[in-house]
PDB file of C-alpha atoms in Angstrom:
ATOM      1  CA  UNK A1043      18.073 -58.242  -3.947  1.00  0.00           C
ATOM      2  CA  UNK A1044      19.030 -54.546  -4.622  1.00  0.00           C
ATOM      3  CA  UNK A1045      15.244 -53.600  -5.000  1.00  0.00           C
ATOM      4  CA  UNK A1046      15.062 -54.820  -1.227  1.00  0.00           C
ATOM      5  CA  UNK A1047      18.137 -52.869   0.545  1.00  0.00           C
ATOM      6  CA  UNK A1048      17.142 -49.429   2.025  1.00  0.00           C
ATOM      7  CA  UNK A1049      18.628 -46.595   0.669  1.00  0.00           C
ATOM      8  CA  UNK A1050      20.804 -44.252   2.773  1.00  0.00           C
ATOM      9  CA  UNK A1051      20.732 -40.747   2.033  1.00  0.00           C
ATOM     10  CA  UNK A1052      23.399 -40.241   4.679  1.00  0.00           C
ATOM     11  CA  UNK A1053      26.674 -41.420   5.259  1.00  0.00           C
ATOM     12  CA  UNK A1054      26.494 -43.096   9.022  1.00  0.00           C
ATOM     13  CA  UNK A1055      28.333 -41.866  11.717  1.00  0.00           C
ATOM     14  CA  UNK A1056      28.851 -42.996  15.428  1.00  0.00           C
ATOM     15  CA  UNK A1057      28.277 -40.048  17.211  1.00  0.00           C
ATOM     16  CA  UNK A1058      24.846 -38.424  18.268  1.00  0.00           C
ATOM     17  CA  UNK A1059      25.864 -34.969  17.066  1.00  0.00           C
ATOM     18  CA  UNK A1060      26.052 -36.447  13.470  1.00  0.00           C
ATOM     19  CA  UNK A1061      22.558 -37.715  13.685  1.00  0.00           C
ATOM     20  CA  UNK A1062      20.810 -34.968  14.622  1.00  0.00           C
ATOM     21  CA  UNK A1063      22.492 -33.014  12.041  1.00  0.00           C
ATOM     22  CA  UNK A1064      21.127 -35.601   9.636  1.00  0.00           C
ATOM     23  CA  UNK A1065      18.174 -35.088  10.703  1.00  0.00           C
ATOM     24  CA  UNK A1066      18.590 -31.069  10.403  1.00  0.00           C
ATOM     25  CA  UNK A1067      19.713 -31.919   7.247  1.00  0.00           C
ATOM     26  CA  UNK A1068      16.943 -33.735   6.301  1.00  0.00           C
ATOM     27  CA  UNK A1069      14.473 -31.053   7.538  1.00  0.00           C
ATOM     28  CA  UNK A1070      16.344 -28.593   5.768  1.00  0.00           C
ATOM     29  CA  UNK A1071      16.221 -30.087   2.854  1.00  0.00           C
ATOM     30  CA  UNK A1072      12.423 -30.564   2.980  1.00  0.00           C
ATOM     31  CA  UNK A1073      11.497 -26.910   3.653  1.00  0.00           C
ATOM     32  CA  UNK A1074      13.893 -25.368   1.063  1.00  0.00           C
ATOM     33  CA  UNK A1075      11.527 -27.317  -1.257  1.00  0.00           C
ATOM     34  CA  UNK A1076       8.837 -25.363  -0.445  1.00  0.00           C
ATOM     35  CA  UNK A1077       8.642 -22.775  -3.080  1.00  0.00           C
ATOM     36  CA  UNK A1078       8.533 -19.085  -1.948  1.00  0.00           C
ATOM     37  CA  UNK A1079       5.755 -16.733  -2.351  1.00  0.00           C
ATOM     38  CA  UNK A1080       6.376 -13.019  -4.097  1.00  0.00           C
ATOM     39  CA  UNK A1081       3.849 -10.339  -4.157  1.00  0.00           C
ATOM     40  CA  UNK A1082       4.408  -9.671  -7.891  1.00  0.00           C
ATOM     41  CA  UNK A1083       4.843  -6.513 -10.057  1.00  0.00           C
ATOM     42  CA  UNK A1084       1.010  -5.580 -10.148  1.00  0.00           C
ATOM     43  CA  UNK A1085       0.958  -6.122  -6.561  1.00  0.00           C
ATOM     44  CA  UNK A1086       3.739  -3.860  -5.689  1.00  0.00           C
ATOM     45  CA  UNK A1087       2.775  -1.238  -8.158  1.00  0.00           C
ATOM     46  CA  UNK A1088      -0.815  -1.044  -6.250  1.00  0.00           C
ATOM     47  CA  UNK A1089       0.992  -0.666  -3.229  1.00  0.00           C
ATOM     48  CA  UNK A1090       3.692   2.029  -4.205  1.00  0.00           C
ATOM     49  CA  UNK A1091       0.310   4.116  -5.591  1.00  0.00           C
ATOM     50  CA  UNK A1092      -1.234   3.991  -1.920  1.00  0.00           C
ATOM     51  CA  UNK A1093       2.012   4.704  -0.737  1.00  0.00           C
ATOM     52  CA  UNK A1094       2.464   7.739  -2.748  1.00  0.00           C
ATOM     53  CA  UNK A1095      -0.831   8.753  -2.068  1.00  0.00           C
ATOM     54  CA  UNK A1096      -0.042   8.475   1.301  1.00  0.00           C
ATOM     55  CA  UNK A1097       2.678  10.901   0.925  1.00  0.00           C
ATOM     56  CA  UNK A1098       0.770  13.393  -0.870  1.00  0.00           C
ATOM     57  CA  UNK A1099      -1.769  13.443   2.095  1.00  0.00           C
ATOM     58  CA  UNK A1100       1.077  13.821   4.275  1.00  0.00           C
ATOM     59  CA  UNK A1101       2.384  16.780   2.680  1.00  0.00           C
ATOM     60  CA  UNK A1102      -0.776  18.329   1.898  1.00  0.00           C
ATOM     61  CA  UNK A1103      -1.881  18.877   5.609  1.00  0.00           C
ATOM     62  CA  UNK A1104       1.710  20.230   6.303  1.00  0.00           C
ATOM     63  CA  UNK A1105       0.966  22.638   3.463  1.00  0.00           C
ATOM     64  CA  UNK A1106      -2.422  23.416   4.909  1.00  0.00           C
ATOM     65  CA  UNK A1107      -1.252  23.716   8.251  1.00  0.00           C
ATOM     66  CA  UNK A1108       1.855  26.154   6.913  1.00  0.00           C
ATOM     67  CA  UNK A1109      -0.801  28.518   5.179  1.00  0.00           C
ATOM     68  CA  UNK A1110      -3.011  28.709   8.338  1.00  0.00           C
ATOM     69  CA  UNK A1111      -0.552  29.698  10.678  1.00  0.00           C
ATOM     70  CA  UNK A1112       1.734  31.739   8.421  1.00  0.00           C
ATOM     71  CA  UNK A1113      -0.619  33.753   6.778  1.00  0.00           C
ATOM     72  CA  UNK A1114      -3.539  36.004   7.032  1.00  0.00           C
ATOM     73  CA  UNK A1115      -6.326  34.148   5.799  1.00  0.00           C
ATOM     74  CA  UNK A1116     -10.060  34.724   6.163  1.00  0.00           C
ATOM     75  CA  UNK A1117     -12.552  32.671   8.562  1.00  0.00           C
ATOM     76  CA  UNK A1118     -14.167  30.940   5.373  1.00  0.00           C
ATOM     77  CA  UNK A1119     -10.337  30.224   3.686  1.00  0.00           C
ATOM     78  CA  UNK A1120      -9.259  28.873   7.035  1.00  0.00           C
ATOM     79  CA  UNK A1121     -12.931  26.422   7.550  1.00  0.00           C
ATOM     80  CA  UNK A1122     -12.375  25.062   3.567  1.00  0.00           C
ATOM     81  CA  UNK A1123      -8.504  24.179   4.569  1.00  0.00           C
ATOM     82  CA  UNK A1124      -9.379  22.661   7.608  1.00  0.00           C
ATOM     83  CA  UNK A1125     -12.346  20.364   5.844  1.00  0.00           C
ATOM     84  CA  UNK A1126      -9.547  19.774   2.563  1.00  0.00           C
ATOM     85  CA  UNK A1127      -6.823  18.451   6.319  1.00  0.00           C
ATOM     86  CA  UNK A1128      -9.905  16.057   6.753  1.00  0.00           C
ATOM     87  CA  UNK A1129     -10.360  15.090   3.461  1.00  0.00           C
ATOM     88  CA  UNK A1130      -6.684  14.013   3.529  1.00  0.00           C
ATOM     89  CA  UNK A1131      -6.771  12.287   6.913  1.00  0.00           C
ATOM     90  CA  UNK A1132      -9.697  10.829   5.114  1.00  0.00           C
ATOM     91  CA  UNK A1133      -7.381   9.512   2.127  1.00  0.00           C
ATOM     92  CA  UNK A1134      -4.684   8.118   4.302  1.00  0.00           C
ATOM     93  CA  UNK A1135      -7.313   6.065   5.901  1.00  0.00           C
ATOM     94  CA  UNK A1136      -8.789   5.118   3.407  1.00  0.00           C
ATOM     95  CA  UNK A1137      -5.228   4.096   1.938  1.00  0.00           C
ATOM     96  CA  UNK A1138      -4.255   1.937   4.406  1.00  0.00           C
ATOM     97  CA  UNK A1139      -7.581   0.881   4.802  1.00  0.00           C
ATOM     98  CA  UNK A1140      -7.637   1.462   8.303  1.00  0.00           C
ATOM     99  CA  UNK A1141     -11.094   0.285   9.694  1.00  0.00           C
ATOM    100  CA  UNK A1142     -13.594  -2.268   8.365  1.00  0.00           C
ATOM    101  CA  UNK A1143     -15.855   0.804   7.876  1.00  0.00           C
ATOM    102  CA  UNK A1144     -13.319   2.751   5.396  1.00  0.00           C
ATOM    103  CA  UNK A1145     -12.539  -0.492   3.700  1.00  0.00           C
ATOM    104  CA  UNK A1146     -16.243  -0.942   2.411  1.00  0.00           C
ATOM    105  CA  UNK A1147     -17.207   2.719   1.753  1.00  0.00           C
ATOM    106  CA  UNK A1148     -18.787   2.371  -1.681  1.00  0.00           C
ATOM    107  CA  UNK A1149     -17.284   5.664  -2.682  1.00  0.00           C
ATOM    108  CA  UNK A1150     -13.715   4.390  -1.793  1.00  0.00           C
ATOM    109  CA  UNK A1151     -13.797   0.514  -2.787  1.00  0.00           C
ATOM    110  CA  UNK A1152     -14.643   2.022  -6.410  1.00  0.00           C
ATOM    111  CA  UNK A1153     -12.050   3.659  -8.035  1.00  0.00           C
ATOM    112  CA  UNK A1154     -13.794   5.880 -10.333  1.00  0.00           C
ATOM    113  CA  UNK A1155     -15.228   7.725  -7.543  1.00  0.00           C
ATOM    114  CA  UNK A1156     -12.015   7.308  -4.764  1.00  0.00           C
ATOM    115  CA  UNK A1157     -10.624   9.375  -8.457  1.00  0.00           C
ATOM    116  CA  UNK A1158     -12.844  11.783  -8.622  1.00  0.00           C
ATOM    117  CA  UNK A1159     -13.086  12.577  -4.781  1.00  0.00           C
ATOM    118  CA  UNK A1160      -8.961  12.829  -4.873  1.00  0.00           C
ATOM    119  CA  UNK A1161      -9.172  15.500  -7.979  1.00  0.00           C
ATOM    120  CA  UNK A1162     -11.741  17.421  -5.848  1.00  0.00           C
ATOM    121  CA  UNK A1163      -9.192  17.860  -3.062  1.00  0.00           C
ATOM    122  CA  UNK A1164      -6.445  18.984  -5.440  1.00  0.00           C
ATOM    123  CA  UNK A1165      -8.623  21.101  -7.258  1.00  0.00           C
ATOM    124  CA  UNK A1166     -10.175  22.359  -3.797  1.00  0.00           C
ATOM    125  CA  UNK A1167      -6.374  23.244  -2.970  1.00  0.00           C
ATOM    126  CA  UNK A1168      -5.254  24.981  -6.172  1.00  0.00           C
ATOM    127  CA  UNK A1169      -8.169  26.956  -5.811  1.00  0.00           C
ATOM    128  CA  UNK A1170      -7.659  28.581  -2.759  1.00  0.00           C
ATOM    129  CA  UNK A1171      -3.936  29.404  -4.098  1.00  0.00           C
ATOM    130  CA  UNK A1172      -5.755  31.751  -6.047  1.00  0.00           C
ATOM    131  CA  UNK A1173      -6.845  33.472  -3.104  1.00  0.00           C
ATOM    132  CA  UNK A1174      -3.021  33.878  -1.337  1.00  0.00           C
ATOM    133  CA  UNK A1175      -0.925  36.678  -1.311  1.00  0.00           C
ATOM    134  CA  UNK A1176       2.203  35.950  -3.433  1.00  0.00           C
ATOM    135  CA  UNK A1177       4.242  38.439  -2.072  1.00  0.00           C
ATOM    136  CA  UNK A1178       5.156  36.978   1.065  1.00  0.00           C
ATOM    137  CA  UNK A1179       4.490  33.478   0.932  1.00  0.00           C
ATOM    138  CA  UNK A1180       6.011  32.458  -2.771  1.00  0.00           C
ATOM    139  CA  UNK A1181       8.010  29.252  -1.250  1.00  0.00           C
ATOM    140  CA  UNK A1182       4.808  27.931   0.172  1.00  0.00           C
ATOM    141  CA  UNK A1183       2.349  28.635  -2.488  1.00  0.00           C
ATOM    142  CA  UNK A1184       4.578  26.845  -5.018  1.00  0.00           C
ATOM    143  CA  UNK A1185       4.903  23.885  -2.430  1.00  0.00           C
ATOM    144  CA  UNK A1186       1.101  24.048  -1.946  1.00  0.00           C
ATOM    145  CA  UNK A1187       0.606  24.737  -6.170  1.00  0.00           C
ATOM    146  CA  UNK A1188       2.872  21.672  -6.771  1.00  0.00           C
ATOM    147  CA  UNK A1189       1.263  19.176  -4.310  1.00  0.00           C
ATOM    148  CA  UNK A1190      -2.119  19.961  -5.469  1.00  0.00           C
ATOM    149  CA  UNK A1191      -1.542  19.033  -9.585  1.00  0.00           C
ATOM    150  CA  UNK A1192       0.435  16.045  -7.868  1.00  0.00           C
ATOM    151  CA  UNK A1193      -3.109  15.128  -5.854  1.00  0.00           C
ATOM    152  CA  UNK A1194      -5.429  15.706  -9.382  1.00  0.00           C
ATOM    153  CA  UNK A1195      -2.921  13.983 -11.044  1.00  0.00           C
ATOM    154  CA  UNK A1196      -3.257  10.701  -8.587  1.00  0.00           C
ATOM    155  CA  UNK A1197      -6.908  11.527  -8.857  1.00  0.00           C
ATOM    156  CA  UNK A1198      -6.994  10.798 -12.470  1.00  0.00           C
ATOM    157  CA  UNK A1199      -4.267   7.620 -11.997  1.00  0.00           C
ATOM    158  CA  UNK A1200      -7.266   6.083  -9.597  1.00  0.00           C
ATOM    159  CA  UNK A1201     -10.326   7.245 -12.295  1.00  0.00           C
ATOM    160  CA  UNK A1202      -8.455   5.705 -15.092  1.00  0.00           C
ATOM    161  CA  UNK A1203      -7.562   2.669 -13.509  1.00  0.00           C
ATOM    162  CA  UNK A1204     -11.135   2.372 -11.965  1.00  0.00           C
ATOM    163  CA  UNK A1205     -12.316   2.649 -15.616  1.00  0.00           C
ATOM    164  CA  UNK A1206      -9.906  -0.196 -16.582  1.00  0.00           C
ATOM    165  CA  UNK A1207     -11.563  -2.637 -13.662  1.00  0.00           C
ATOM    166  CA  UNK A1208      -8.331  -2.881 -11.902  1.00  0.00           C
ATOM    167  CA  UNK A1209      -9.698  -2.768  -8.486  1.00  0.00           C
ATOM    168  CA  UNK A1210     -10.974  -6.122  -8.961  1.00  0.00           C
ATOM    169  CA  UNK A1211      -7.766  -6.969 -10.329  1.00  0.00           C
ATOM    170  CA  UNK A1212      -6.138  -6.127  -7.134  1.00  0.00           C
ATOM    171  CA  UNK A1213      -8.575  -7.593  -5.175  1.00  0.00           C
ATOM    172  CA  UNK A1214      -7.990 -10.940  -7.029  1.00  0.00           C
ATOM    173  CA  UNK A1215      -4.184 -10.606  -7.114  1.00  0.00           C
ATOM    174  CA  UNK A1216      -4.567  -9.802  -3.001  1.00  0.00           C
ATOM    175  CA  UNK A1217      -6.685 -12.770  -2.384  1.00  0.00           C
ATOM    176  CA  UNK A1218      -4.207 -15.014  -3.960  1.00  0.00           C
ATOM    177  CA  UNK A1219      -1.686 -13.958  -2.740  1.00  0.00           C
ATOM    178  CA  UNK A1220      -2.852 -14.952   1.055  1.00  0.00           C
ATOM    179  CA  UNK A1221      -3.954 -17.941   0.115  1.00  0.00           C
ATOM    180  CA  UNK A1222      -0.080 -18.858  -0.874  1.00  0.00           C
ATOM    181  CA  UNK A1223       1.177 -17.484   1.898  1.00  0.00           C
ATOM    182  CA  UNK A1224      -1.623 -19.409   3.771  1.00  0.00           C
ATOM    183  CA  UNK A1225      -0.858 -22.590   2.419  1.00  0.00           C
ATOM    184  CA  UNK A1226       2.910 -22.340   2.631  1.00  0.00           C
ATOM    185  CA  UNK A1227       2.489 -21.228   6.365  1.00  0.00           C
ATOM    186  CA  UNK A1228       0.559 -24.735   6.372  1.00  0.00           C
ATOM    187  CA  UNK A1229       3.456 -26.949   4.597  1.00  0.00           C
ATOM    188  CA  UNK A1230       5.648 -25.393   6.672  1.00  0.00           C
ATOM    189  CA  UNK A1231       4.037 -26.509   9.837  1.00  0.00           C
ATOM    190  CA  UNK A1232       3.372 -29.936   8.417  1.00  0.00           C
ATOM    191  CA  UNK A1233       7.095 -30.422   7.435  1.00  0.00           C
ATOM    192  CA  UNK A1234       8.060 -28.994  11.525  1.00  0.00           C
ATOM    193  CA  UNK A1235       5.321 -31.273  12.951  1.00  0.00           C
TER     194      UNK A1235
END
């Protein structure tokens, strides 16, 4: 006889108010049960590296820009610093992976090169340091020396970690993590419908 009475999971109540906050309740209860997704440590580590590199673009191009049209600098110092502000435009697209197109340039989607191509740009930048007047412009050629072992130094972070096969780590780690949030996004319309 016990086996056959239903079970109530709430205490009854005569008003309507009390039954539709059963019912909240109830749904509540259901979607807190539904676990919740994190991105992860190796997730968020990937991230705060294209983040950083981000930065470094950033403040590259200001650097660029600063020697251009502070100093006195010849028509083939000025053409190299304006292709190194497009190599850096390139890097922050290819970063936040901006267009389909950027996203599967071989030379980017491989870290060992994407490493290589970022050490270029540093080295690029150090070496026309060599070429600036230290006199008047100390503040920026330190800021411009500085950001440019900062950029060879994320080139060799990408190289070494493209040597280590951890773009297909990422790529993995990435994947799965949509599918969670894909599925969740699923339970959590089931439970609402």
């Amino acid at each position: 006889s016990r086996l056959n009475k239903p079970r109530k999971i709430f205490h009854s109540s005569s008003s309507d108010d009390d039954d539709e906050d059963s019912e909240s309740d109830v749904e509540n209860h259901r979607l807190s049960r539904i676990p919740s997704i994190e991105r992860g440590c190796l997730l968020n580590t990937f991230t705060t590296v294209n983040v950083i590199c981000m930065l470094i673009a950033i403040a590259l191009i200001t650097a660029q820009f600063l020697v251009i049209f502070n100093t006195s600098q010849s028509i083939v110092s000025i053409t190299v610093r304006c292709y190194c502000i497009l190599f850096c435009f390139v890097v922050i697209g290819a970063e936040m992976e901006w267009t389909k197109t950027l996203r599967q340039l071989s030379i980017f989607t491989n870290w060992i090169s994407r490493g290589i191509i970022y050490s270029f740009i540093g080295m690029l930048t150090l070496e026309l340091q060599d070429n600036m007047d230290l006199s008047k412009n100390k503040y920026i050629y330190n800021f411009i020396y500085v950001i440019g072992w900062i950029v060879v130094s994320m080139g060799i972070l990408y190289f070494l970690m493209g040597i280590f096969c951890l773009e297909s780590v990422k790529k993995r780690r990435e994947d799965r993590y949509r599918m969670l949030l894909k599925a969740k996004n699923d339970l959590s319309e089931h439970f609402e419908g």
